[in-house]
PDB file of C-alpha atoms in Angstrom:
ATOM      1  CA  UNK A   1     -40.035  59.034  61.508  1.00  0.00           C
ATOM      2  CA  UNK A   2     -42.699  60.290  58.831  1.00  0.00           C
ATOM      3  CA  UNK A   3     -45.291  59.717  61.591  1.00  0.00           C
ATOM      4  CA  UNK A   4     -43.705  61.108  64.107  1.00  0.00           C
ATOM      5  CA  UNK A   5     -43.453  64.719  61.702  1.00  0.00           C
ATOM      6  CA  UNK A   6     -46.881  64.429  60.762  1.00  0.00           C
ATOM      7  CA  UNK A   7     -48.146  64.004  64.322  1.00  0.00           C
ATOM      8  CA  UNK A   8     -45.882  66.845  65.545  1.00  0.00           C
ATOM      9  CA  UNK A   9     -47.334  68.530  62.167  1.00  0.00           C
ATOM     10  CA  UNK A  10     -50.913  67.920  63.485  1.00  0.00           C
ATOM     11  CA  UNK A  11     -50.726  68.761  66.804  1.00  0.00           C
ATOM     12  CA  UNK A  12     -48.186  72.393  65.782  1.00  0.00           C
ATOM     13  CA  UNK A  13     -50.771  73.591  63.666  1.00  0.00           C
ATOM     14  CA  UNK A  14     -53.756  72.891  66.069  1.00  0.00           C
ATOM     15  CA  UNK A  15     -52.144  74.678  68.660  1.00  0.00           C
ATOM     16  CA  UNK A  16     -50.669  77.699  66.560  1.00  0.00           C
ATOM     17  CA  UNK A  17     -54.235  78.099  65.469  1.00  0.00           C
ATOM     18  CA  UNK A  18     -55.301  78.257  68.907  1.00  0.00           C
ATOM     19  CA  UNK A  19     -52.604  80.767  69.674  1.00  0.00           C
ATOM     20  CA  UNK A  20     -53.687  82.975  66.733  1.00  0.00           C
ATOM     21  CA  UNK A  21     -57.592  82.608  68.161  1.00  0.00           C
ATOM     22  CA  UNK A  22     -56.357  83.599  71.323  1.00  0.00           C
ATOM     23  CA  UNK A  23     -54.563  86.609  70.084  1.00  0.00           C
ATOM     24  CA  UNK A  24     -57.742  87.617  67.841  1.00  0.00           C
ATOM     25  CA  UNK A  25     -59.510  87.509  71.185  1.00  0.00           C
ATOM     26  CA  UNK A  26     -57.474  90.224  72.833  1.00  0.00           C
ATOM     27  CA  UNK A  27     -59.642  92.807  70.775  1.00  0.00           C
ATOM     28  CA  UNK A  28     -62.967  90.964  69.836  1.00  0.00           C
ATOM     29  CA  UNK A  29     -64.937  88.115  70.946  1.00  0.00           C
ATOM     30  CA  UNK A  30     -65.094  86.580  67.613  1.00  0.00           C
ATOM     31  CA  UNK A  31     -66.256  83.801  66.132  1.00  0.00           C
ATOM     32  CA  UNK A  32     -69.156  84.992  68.776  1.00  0.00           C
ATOM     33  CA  UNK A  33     -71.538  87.674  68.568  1.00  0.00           C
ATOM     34  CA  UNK A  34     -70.691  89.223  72.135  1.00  0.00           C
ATOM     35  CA  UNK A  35     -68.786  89.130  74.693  1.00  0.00           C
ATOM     36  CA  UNK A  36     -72.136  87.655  77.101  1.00  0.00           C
ATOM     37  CA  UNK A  37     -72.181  84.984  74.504  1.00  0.00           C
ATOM     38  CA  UNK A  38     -68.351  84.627  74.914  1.00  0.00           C
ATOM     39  CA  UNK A  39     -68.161  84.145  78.581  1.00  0.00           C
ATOM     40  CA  UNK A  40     -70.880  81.381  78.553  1.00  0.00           C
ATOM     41  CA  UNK A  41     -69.342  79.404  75.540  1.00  0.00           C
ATOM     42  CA  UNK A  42     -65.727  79.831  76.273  1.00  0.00           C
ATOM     43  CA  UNK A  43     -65.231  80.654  79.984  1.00  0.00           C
ATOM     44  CA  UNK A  44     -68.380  79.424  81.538  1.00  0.00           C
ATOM     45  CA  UNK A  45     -68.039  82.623  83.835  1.00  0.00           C
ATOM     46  CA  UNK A  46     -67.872  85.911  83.975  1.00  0.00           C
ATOM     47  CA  UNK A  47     -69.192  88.764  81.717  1.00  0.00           C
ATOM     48  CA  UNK A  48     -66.907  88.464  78.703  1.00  0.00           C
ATOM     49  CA  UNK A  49     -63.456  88.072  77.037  1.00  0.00           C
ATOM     50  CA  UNK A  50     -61.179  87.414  79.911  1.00  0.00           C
ATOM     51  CA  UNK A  51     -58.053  90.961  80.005  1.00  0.00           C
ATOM     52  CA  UNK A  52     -56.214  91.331  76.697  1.00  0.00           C
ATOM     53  CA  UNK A  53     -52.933  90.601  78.603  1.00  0.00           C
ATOM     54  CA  UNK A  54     -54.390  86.804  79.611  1.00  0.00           C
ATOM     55  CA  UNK A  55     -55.256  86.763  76.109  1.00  0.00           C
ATOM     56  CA  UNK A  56     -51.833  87.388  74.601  1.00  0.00           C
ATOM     57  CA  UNK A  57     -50.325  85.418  77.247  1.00  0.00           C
ATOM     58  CA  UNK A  58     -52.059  82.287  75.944  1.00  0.00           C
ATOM     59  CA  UNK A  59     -51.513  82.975  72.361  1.00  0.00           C
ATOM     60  CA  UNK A  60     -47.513  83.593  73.611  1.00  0.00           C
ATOM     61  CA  UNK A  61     -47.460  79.809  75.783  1.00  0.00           C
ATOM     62  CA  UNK A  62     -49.516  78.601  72.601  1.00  0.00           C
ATOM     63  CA  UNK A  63     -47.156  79.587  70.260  1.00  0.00           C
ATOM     64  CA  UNK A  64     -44.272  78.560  72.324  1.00  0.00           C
ATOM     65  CA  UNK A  65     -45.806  74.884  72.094  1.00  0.00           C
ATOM     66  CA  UNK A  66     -46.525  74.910  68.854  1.00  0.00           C
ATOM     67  CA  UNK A  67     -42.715  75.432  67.981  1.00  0.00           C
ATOM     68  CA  UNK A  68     -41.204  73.159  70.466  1.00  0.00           C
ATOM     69  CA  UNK A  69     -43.584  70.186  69.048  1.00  0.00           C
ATOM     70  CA  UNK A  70     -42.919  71.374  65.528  1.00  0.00           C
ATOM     71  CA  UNK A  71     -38.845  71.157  65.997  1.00  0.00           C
ATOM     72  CA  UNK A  72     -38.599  68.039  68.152  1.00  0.00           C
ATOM     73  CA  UNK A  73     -40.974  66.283  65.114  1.00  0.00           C
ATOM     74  CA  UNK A  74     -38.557  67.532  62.629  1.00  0.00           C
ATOM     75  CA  UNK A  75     -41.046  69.997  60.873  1.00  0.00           C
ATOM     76  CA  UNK A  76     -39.329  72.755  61.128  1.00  0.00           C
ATOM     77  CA  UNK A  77     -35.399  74.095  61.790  1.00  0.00           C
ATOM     78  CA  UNK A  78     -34.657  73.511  65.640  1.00  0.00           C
ATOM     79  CA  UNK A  79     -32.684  76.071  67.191  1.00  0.00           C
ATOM     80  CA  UNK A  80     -31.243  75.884  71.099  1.00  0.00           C
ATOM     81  CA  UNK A  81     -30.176  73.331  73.115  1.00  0.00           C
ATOM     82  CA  UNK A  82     -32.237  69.395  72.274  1.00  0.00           C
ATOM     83  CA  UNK A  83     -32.348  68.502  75.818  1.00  0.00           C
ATOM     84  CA  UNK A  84     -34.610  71.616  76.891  1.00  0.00           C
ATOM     85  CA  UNK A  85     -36.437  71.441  73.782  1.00  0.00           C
ATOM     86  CA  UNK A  86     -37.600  67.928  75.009  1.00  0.00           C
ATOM     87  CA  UNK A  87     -38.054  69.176  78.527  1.00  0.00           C
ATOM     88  CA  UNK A  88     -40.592  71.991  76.887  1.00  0.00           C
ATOM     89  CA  UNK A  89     -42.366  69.115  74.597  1.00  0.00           C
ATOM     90  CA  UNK A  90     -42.697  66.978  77.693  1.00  0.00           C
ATOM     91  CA  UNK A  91     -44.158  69.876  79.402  1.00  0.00           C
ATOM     92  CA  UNK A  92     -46.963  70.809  76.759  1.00  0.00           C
ATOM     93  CA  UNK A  93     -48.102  67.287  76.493  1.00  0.00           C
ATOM     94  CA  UNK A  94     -48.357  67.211  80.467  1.00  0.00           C
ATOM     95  CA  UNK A  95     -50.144  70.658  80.318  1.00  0.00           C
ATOM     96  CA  UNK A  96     -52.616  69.312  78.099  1.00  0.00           C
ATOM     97  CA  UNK A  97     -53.570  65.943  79.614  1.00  0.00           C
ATOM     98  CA  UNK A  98     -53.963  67.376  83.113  1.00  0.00           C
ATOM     99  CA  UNK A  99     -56.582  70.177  81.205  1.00  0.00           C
ATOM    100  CA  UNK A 100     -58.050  67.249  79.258  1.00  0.00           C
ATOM    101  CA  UNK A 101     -58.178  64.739  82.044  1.00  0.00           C
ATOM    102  CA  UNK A 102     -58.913  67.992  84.487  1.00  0.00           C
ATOM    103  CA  UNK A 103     -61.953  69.601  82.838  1.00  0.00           C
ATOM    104  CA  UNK A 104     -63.411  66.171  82.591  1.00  0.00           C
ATOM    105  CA  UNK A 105     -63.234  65.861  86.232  1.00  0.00           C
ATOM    106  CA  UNK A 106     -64.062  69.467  87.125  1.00  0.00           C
ATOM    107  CA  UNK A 107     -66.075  70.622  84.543  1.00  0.00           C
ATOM    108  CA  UNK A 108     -67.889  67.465  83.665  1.00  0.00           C
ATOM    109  CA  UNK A 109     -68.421  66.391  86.881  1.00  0.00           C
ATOM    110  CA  UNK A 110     -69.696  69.636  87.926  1.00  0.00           C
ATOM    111  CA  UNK A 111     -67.324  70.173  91.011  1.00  0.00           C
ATOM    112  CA  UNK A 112     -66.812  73.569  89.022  1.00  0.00           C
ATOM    113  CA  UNK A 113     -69.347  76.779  89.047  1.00  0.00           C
ATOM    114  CA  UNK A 114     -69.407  77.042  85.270  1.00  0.00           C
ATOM    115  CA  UNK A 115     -72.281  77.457  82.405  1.00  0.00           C
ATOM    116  CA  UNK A 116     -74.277  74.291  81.197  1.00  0.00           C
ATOM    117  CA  UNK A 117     -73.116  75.263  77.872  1.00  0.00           C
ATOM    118  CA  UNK A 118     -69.494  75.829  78.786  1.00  0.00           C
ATOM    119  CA  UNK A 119     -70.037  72.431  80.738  1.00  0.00           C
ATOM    120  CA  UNK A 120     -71.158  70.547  77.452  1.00  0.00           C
ATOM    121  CA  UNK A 121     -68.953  71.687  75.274  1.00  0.00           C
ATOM    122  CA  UNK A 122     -65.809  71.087  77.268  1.00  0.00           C
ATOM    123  CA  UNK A 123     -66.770  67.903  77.886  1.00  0.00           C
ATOM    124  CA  UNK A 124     -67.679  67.062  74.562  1.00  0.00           C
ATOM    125  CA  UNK A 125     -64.965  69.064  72.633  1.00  0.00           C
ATOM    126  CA  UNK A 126     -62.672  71.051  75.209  1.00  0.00           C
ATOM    127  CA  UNK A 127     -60.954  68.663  77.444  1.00  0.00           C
ATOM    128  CA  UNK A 128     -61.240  65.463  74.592  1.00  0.00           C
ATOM    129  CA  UNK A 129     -58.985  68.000  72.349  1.00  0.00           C
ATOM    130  CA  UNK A 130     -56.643  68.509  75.235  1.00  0.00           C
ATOM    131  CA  UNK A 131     -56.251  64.718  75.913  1.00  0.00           C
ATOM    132  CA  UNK A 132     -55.735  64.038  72.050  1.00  0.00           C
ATOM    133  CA  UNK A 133     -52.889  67.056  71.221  1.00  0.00           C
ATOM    134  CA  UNK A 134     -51.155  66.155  74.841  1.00  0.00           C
ATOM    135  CA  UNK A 135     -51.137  62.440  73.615  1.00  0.00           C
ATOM    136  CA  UNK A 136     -50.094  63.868  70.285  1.00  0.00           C
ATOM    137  CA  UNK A 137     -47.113  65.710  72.260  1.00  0.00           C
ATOM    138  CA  UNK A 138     -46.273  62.852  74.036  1.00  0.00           C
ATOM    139  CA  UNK A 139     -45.437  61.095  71.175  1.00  0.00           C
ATOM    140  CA  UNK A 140     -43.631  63.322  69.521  1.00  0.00           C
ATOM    141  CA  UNK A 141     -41.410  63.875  73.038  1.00  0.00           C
ATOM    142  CA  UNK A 142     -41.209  59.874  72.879  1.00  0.00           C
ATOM    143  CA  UNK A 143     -40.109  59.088  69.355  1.00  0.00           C
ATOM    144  CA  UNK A 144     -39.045  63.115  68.216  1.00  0.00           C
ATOM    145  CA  UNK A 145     -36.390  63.276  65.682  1.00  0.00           C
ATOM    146  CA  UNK A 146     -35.607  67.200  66.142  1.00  0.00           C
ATOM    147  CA  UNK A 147     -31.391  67.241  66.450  1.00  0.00           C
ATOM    148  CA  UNK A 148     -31.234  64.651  68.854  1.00  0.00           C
ATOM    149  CA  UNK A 149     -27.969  64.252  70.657  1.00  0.00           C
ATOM    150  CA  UNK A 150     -26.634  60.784  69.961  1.00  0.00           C
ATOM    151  CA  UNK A 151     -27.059  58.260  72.881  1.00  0.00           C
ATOM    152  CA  UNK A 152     -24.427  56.034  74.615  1.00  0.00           C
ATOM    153  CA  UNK A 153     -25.202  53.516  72.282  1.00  0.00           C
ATOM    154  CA  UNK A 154     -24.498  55.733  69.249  1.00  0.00           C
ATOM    155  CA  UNK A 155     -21.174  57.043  69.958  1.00  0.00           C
ATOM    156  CA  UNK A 156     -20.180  53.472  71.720  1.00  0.00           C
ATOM    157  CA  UNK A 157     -20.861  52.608  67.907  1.00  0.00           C
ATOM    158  CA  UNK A 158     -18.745  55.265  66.496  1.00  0.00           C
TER     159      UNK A 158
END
């Protein structure tokens, strides 16, 4: 079960730090210089930092999954019902994986209007980190220890 918490550990804090990036990004383009240079490395379209509401929407969904993984690991205090908090970890590891396994297809394949730089780093960094935190997920949905309900088998033991 220690593995379990530290993968749920991992994968929590990479995607609450995502959230907080995507909240930082409702009012500058930081860690880049403008927004030009956002829209090439991030998007791969447009003319800059997609609306503040998008923005705050993904840090919200980001920070959503970052809990849910978090509590079904056992890393932190799980409130609300198990069951749905397993439905929600099952969801953000299928979330990811279809982005990971989707930019690959799209955006590496080119079947998408996007950037050569956009294009090059999603395949190289993007969509791999996708594939590893929804496999990370996965796990942690699999094998989670977050105030499970027992099983037939447990209270048939009782």
């Amino acid at each position: 079960m220690r593995t379990v918490r530290a993968v749920g550990t991992a994968v929590a804090g990479v995607l609450a730090g995502t959230g907080a990036l995507h909240a930082l990004w409702t009012v500058t383009p930081w860690p880049l210089r403008t927004p030009e240079e956002f829209a090439d490395t991030v998007v791969g379209t447009g003319d800059g930092v997609p609306p503040a509401a998008a923005c705050a929407a993904v840090a919200g969904l980001l920070g959503a999954a970052a809990y849910l993984v978090a509590a079904e690991a056992g890393a932190v205090p799980a409130v609300g019902p198990a069951r749905l908090r397993r439905a929600g970890v099952r969801t953000v590891s299928a979330v990811l994986l279809t982005r990971g396994a989707g930019g690959l297809v799209v955006f590496g394949g080119g079947l998408a209007r996007r950037s050569e730089r956009f294009r090059r780093l999603d395949t190289r960094y993007y969509s791999p980190l996708c594939l590893a935190l929804g496999a990370g997920a996965a796990a942690v949905a699999v094998a989670g220890t977050g105030d499970r309900e027992p099983g037939p088998a447990v209270v048939a033991a009782a």
